């Protein structure tokens, strides 16, 4: 922990400079640090533990839906990318290449993995022979590299961590069902674990994954009104199966191409939860992934300290045994007030205060990071009271994020209205779109906003295109995005 006791007050207000606020918070909360490699960050323990807790929650959901983990090489032969033209065109600007190894020039360049469809397609062609081998449901936890020109810690870095699921199926129906199942898994995780409300929908053709037939996404709103794509799920059709010869002997004894899917979320979710929930005091961490859920702070003069510390240790053991991630700060070289500010800045969901008078009365004080509510609770029911407050914190975080999104979600009819909404306000706009690439491009060129997705359940259905005024084919969410 930093020895500088003043830094907890040195956070730029969100209203003054949101980007500066974000950098201040993640640095002062010691989630990351900049590495000597451009665009790459170092995950400090609290930042990495956030990711570990996300992994744990997601991995359980993946395994509950029948998926198993595997691992594939970081290096991908250049020839693999040439097999699926749309895929290579989509990723080529971001690909770093290895051309030499061991002091010798390689016969074939190797790309550092931007995503693994090509490598996994090559392996699936070896592993799949019959319909009895299907469905093949595999997930990989890995790092990937995309050489970004503009970077922002967690949200967009040249190297990042993620999971990528890759599945193969007998037919389109099964593959599409898988695609939507995983989109629902992501929605459940982001809303019920990270407390972030999302909009589910289909990407427009220009925004879909390179090589996919259809791409679906969940989109989240940050406190500056910008969007973060919080997860994607892709139906790949037979595109990669044809490119990599992934065939199986069908039940009718014919050779057929598999239908495949891929889906993924990444460490950009760390950036999203910071930008959705954080405030001018610092981080606000969702209890289900917070590295520390409860910080215990014993209070009182030296003459009563021994008894307070002894009780603190006893309560700590009870909370720990109940599976609650808890820490004790019993330092005497900083004041309780400084500690309160410190752990508010670090986003710990619940603070527990115990002093000599509390000890005499058989109570302690619990404080919610979100509402600031102080609640005196009996020590003999502490575990249940802490669990209840953690649940309250999660519910309050989701409620507040949803209210913010609703307040910054606008219904617009024309491109001029969209320009005004984005300049005078901040947030998402619901508008009609005729389906023309030219109209979609004009929105981006003139406003900086992109189509986030075509929501499955829009608040209303738009009848005309915001650009050309022709009848709309789709109702679309537009927003500026990270």
XYZ file of C-alpha atoms in Angstrom:
482
model
C 0.000 0.000 0.000
C 1.272 3.509 -0.792
C 2.849 5.491 2.041
C 1.409 8.702 0.643
C -1.605 9.340 2.875
C -2.959 12.201 0.773
C -3.548 10.434 -2.517
C -7.055 9.283 -1.595
C -8.229 12.864 -2.163
C -6.371 13.332 -5.446
C -8.976 12.018 -7.863
C -10.186 14.212 -10.722
C -13.995 14.631 -10.542
C -15.905 12.747 -13.243
C -17.683 15.936 -14.315
C -14.354 17.684 -14.879
C -12.566 15.037 -16.951
C -13.963 11.506 -17.078
C -10.911 9.997 -18.762
C -8.592 11.572 -16.211
C -10.853 10.327 -13.409
C -10.608 6.797 -14.821
C -6.810 6.844 -14.972
C -6.567 8.405 -11.507
C -8.784 5.723 -9.990
C -7.168 2.651 -11.501
C -3.697 3.917 -10.666
C -4.440 5.027 -7.096
C -6.429 1.864 -6.368
C -3.390 -0.093 -7.610
C -5.279 -2.197 -10.141
C -2.616 -1.828 -12.830
C 0.573 -0.106 -13.870
C 2.028 0.794 -17.237
C 4.596 -1.597 -18.670
C 7.636 -0.616 -20.758
C 5.915 -2.150 -23.811
C 3.642 0.280 -25.650
C -0.038 -0.442 -25.147
C 0.525 -3.200 -22.576
C -0.250 -3.040 -18.864
C 0.756 -4.938 -15.747
C -2.138 -6.333 -13.728
C -1.419 -5.663 -10.071
C -2.815 -8.182 -7.538
C -6.164 -6.434 -6.937
C -6.707 -6.006 -10.672
C -5.777 -9.584 -11.461
C -7.913 -10.912 -8.618
C -10.898 -9.134 -10.140
C -10.230 -11.127 -13.309
C -9.738 -14.358 -11.350
C -13.108 -13.890 -9.667
C -14.739 -13.220 -13.037
C -13.062 -16.336 -14.433
C -14.394 -18.438 -11.582
C -17.976 -17.263 -12.091
C -17.858 -17.639 -15.869
C -16.023 -20.963 -15.857
C -18.737 -22.503 -13.715
C -21.389 -21.293 -16.138
C -19.458 -22.673 -19.108
C -19.051 -26.079 -17.508
C -22.698 -26.132 -16.435
C -23.618 -25.790 -20.129
C -21.381 -28.684 -21.160
C -18.173 -26.927 -22.203
C -14.640 -28.031 -21.342
C -11.397 -26.058 -21.250
C -8.414 -26.627 -23.527
C -5.408 -24.598 -24.641
C -4.081 -23.845 -28.132
C -0.790 -22.286 -29.347
C -0.057 -18.574 -29.174
C 1.576 -18.641 -32.630
C -0.490 -19.109 -35.791
C 1.014 -19.820 -39.250
C 0.375 -17.104 -41.813
C -1.116 -19.655 -44.231
C -3.967 -20.309 -41.775
C -5.157 -16.720 -42.122
C -5.205 -16.970 -45.900
C -7.832 -19.706 -45.783
C -10.666 -17.433 -44.632
C -10.423 -14.209 -46.632
C -12.874 -12.058 -44.672
C -11.279 -13.102 -41.397
C -7.737 -12.151 -42.397
C -8.873 -8.835 -43.864
C -10.600 -7.995 -40.594
C -7.563 -8.671 -38.432
C -4.580 -7.934 -40.675
C -4.062 -4.306 -39.553
C -3.730 -5.451 -35.922
C -1.482 -8.493 -36.419
C 2.081 -8.596 -35.045
C 4.307 -11.126 -36.824
C 7.231 -13.283 -35.744
C 9.728 -13.542 -38.602
C 12.872 -14.818 -36.852
C 13.568 -17.315 -34.079
C 16.815 -18.745 -32.727
C 18.773 -16.362 -34.935
C 17.258 -17.769 -38.139
C 14.587 -16.421 -40.437
C 11.408 -18.513 -40.349
C 10.212 -20.217 -43.504
C 6.691 -18.983 -42.723
C 5.713 -15.971 -40.663
C 3.853 -16.660 -37.434
C 1.116 -14.333 -36.211
C 0.776 -13.771 -32.480
C -2.760 -14.887 -31.680
C -5.431 -12.171 -32.205
C -8.141 -14.845 -31.874
C -8.046 -18.600 -32.412
C -10.659 -19.542 -35.020
C -7.993 -20.544 -37.542
C -5.844 -22.638 -35.207
C -8.858 -24.294 -33.625
C -10.409 -24.900 -37.043
C -7.243 -26.737 -38.080
C -7.396 -28.942 -34.985
C -11.140 -29.587 -35.214
C -10.623 -30.928 -38.741
C -8.366 -33.590 -37.197
C -10.603 -34.394 -34.236
C -14.044 -34.509 -35.876
C -14.862 -37.479 -38.081
C -18.428 -38.530 -37.313
C -21.670 -37.079 -35.995
C -20.799 -39.013 -32.843
C -17.989 -36.488 -32.234
C -20.514 -33.626 -32.165
C -21.236 -31.277 -30.614
C -17.666 -30.367 -29.716
C -17.812 -27.703 -26.994
C -14.466 -26.173 -26.019
C -13.420 -22.985 -24.250
C -9.960 -21.467 -23.932
C -8.660 -19.012 -21.305
C -5.775 -17.169 -22.926
C -4.048 -13.917 -23.818
C -4.342 -12.344 -27.260
C -2.563 -9.516 -29.053
C -4.094 -6.864 -31.286
C -1.724 -4.028 -32.045
C -4.004 -1.107 -31.166
C -3.087 2.421 -32.251
C -4.975 4.036 -29.371
C -5.012 2.303 -26.014
C -6.739 2.704 -22.657
C -5.956 0.408 -19.699
C -8.276 -2.614 -19.477
C -10.661 -1.302 -22.152
C -8.304 -1.389 -25.114
C -4.738 -2.695 -24.827
C -2.371 -4.322 -27.292
C -2.306 -7.485 -25.181
C -5.295 -8.527 -23.120
C -6.735 -11.551 -21.363
C -9.957 -13.272 -22.360
C -11.815 -16.463 -22.899
C -12.873 -17.700 -26.315
C -15.368 -20.480 -26.788
C -15.363 -22.500 -30.005
C -17.992 -25.100 -30.803
C -18.860 -27.369 -33.722
C -22.330 -28.760 -34.479
C -24.179 -30.990 -36.926
C -26.495 -28.316 -38.248
C -27.432 -24.652 -38.283
C -30.234 -25.060 -35.744
C -27.937 -26.506 -33.093
C -25.200 -23.950 -33.760
C -27.591 -21.017 -33.583
C -29.036 -22.372 -30.346
C -25.502 -22.494 -28.929
C -24.854 -18.916 -30.078
C -27.905 -17.606 -28.233
C -27.307 -19.789 -25.156
C -23.889 -18.241 -24.673
C -25.216 -14.720 -25.212
C -27.688 -15.467 -22.410
C -24.848 -16.790 -20.213
C -22.979 -13.516 -20.710
C -26.094 -11.483 -19.963
C -26.689 -13.410 -16.745
C -23.068 -12.946 -15.673
C -22.768 -9.236 -16.457
C -26.112 -8.323 -14.888
C -26.212 -10.707 -11.926
C -22.516 -10.735 -11.028
C -21.138 -7.402 -12.246
C -24.428 -5.510 -11.627
C -24.262 -3.932 -15.102
C -27.483 -3.721 -17.158
C -26.983 -4.609 -20.815
C -28.830 -4.434 -24.113
C -28.930 -7.695 -26.066
C -29.093 -7.573 -29.828
C -27.615 -8.399 -33.221
C -24.731 -6.515 -34.770
C -25.229 -4.862 -38.149
C -23.328 -6.471 -41.061
C -20.588 -3.815 -40.959
C -20.027 -4.360 -37.233
C -20.109 -8.167 -37.140
C -17.065 -10.331 -36.432
C -14.812 -10.886 -39.439
C -15.834 -14.236 -40.949
C -19.134 -14.597 -39.068
C -22.557 -15.046 -40.580
C -24.183 -13.264 -37.636
C -22.779 -11.581 -34.528
C -24.743 -10.852 -31.356
C -23.652 -8.585 -28.528
C -24.474 -7.182 -25.137
C -23.866 -3.449 -24.821
C -23.331 -1.500 -21.589
C -23.434 2.243 -20.914
C -20.583 3.935 -19.053
C -21.057 7.011 -16.854
C -19.805 9.273 -19.620
C -22.556 7.937 -21.885
C -20.247 5.884 -24.062
C -20.805 2.223 -24.863
C -18.668 -0.788 -24.100
C -19.280 -4.038 -25.957
C -19.440 -6.330 -22.938
C -19.576 -9.658 -24.779
C -20.141 -11.177 -28.212
C -21.381 -14.474 -29.589
C -20.954 -15.421 -33.249
C -22.696 -17.884 -35.554
C -19.982 -18.712 -38.083
C -22.079 -20.937 -40.345
C -19.852 -23.245 -42.374
C -17.348 -20.492 -43.305
C -14.488 -21.815 -41.171
C -15.547 -25.426 -41.679
C -15.171 -25.048 -45.446
C -11.894 -23.141 -45.082
C -10.382 -25.776 -42.756
C -12.214 -28.848 -44.056
C -14.091 -29.578 -40.818
C -16.343 -32.410 -42.011
C -18.208 -35.240 -40.371
C -19.918 -38.419 -41.514
C -23.624 -37.747 -40.999
C -26.329 -40.043 -39.684
C -27.297 -40.571 -43.348
C -23.721 -41.667 -44.146
C -22.852 -38.517 -46.107
C -19.957 -36.101 -45.627
C -21.166 -32.759 -44.255
C -19.511 -29.540 -43.104
C -19.884 -28.619 -39.433
C -21.628 -25.450 -38.351
C -19.421 -23.580 -35.878
C -19.670 -20.802 -33.297
C -17.319 -18.655 -31.289
C -17.938 -16.338 -28.341
C -15.874 -14.347 -25.872
C -15.469 -11.767 -23.142
C -12.263 -10.117 -22.007
C -10.576 -8.031 -19.328
C -12.309 -5.001 -20.815
C -15.073 -6.000 -18.387
C -12.814 -4.692 -15.613
C -12.761 -1.305 -17.294
C -16.515 -1.456 -17.817
C -17.376 -2.151 -14.183
C -15.115 0.720 -13.095
C -16.756 3.164 -15.524
C -20.303 2.012 -14.770
C -20.119 2.033 -10.972
C -17.267 4.316 -9.914
C -17.830 7.763 -8.383
C -15.772 10.781 -7.356
C -14.559 8.926 -4.261
C -13.070 6.135 -6.401
C -13.950 2.552 -7.198
C -17.255 0.874 -6.399
C -16.739 -2.864 -6.810
C -19.522 -5.438 -7.268
C -19.496 -7.677 -4.176
C -19.446 -10.944 -6.130
C -16.081 -10.169 -7.764
C -14.513 -7.711 -5.302
C -11.109 -9.016 -4.114
C -12.074 -7.885 -0.611
C -15.777 -7.845 0.227
C -15.465 -6.603 3.814
C -12.783 -4.466 5.435
C -12.709 -4.663 9.241
C -11.420 -1.604 11.098
C -10.971 -1.882 14.894
C -11.269 1.496 16.636
C -10.413 2.803 20.091
C -7.715 4.008 22.482
C -4.718 1.833 23.421
C -6.160 0.749 26.774
C -9.125 -0.998 25.119
C -7.293 -2.114 22.000
C -6.394 -5.629 23.138
C -10.031 -6.617 23.760
C -11.207 -5.008 20.485
C -8.502 -6.734 18.461
C -9.281 -10.087 20.066
C -12.956 -9.754 19.133
C -12.027 -8.551 15.650
C -9.930 -11.667 15.125
C -12.802 -13.866 16.314
C -15.282 -12.182 13.937
C -12.759 -12.332 11.106
C -12.552 -16.109 11.517
C -16.358 -16.397 11.427
C -16.652 -14.367 8.217
C -13.764 -16.214 6.593
C -15.321 -19.580 7.455
C -18.566 -18.409 5.817
C -16.721 -17.849 2.518
C -16.640 -14.059 2.757
C -13.495 -12.360 1.437
C -12.499 -10.238 4.423
C -9.453 -8.251 5.566
C -8.493 -6.497 8.797
C -6.665 -3.163 8.960
C -5.431 -2.820 12.555
C -2.602 -0.376 11.848
C -2.026 2.328 14.423
C 0.073 4.723 12.298
C -2.925 6.082 10.356
C -6.274 7.350 11.635
C -9.610 5.517 11.261
C -10.836 8.417 9.109
C -7.959 7.989 6.693
C -8.709 4.266 6.500
C -12.374 4.986 5.760
C -11.383 7.182 2.801
C -8.756 4.699 1.658
C -11.122 1.753 1.445
C -13.922 3.795 -0.052
C -11.475 4.757 -2.802
C -10.611 1.095 -3.296
C -14.296 0.243 -3.679
C -14.626 -2.365 -0.926
C -18.380 -3.069 -0.688
C -18.774 -3.190 3.109
C -16.844 -1.602 5.959
C -17.083 -3.043 9.480
C -16.243 -0.776 12.412
C -15.746 -2.153 15.927
C -14.927 -0.008 18.954
C -14.921 -0.524 22.745
C -18.473 0.781 23.205
C -19.693 -1.499 20.398
C -17.971 -4.390 22.134
C -19.740 -3.612 25.419
C -23.112 -3.544 23.626
C -22.482 -6.697 21.576
C -22.782 -4.841 18.242
C -20.687 -3.468 15.395
C -21.316 -0.960 12.602
C -21.622 -1.977 8.938
C -21.280 0.711 6.250
C -22.344 0.294 2.599
C -19.892 1.665 0.023
C -22.772 2.450 -2.342
C -25.386 4.143 -0.164
C -23.179 5.178 2.750
C -25.800 3.711 5.064
C -24.513 2.921 8.547
C -26.209 -0.001 10.234
C -25.657 -1.208 13.779
C -25.936 -5.002 13.890
C -25.642 -7.642 16.652
C -22.375 -9.546 16.729
C -24.115 -12.869 17.297
C -25.768 -12.567 13.870
C -22.876 -10.953 12.023
C -22.453 -13.414 9.137
C -26.104 -13.147 8.091
C -26.058 -9.358 8.438
C -22.933 -9.049 6.292
C -24.355 -11.328 3.600
C -27.572 -9.312 3.586
C -25.673 -6.037 3.150
C -23.562 -7.512 0.334
C -26.800 -8.479 -1.432
C -28.172 -4.976 -0.834
C -25.024 -3.422 -2.288
C -25.334 -5.508 -5.463
C -29.029 -4.691 -5.874
C -28.379 -0.995 -5.259
C -25.517 -0.938 -7.789
C -27.664 -2.523 -10.496
C -30.603 -0.233 -9.726
C -28.428 2.879 -9.945
C -26.737 1.773 -13.178
C -30.115 0.988 -14.744
C -31.555 4.348 -13.673
C -28.531 6.152 -15.159
C -28.935 4.265 -18.444
C -32.660 5.021 -18.597
C -31.978 8.730 -17.986
C -29.451 8.795 -20.841
C -31.325 6.739 -23.441
C -32.993 8.871 -26.098
C -35.486 8.200 -28.856
C -34.567 10.175 -31.978
C -35.929 10.429 -35.507
C -33.266 12.228 -37.569
C -29.521 12.559 -37.905
C -29.709 16.173 -36.714
C -31.511 15.013 -33.564
C -28.760 12.462 -32.995
C -26.068 15.132 -33.360
C -27.844 17.355 -30.843
C -28.403 14.521 -28.391
C -24.744 13.503 -28.455
C -23.447 17.053 -28.147
C -25.876 18.430 -25.568
C -26.416 15.277 -23.538
C -24.643 11.923 -23.397
C -25.800 8.372 -23.851
C -27.495 6.006 -26.288
C -29.959 6.831 -29.029
C -32.662 4.594 -30.481
C -33.310 5.256 -34.158
C -34.568 3.695 -37.370
C -32.178 2.465 -40.050
C -32.955 1.464 -43.607
C -30.211 -1.161 -43.768
C -27.951 0.846 -46.114
C -24.219 0.768 -45.426
C -24.013 4.337 -46.735
C -26.510 5.620 -44.163
C -24.729 3.768 -41.359
C -21.375 5.181 -42.487
C -22.776 8.700 -42.613
C -23.896 8.416 -38.987
C -20.367 7.458 -37.986
C -18.685 10.117 -40.119
C -20.894 12.976 -38.919
C -21.399 12.073 -35.250
C -18.638 9.666 -34.218
C -21.367 7.230 -33.123
C -21.612 3.654 -34.333
C -24.455 1.173 -34.419
C -24.109 -0.805 -31.202
C -26.689 -3.446 -32.026
C -30.213 -4.124 -33.243
C -31.881 -4.760 -29.877
C -34.076 -7.826 -29.478
C -36.540 -5.886 -27.337
C -36.436 -2.181 -28.253
C -38.574 0.210 -26.233
C -40.264 1.162 -29.514
C -40.023 0.244 -33.190
C -38.913 3.036 -35.500
C -40.583 3.474 -38.895
C -38.074 5.563 -40.861
C -34.317 5.770 -41.332
C -32.673 8.584 -39.380
C -30.455 9.468 -42.364
C -32.419 9.093 -45.601
C -35.988 9.071 -44.271
C -36.846 5.861 -46.111
C -38.789 3.092 -44.322
C -36.577 1.472 -41.705
C -35.684 -2.199 -41.744
C -34.316 -2.134 -38.230
C -34.503 -0.221 -34.972
C -30.895 0.344 -33.867
C -29.024 1.598 -30.805
C -26.403 4.192 -31.747
C -23.704 5.493 -29.407
C -20.123 6.624 -29.196
C -18.063 3.740 -27.892
C -14.753 2.685 -26.371
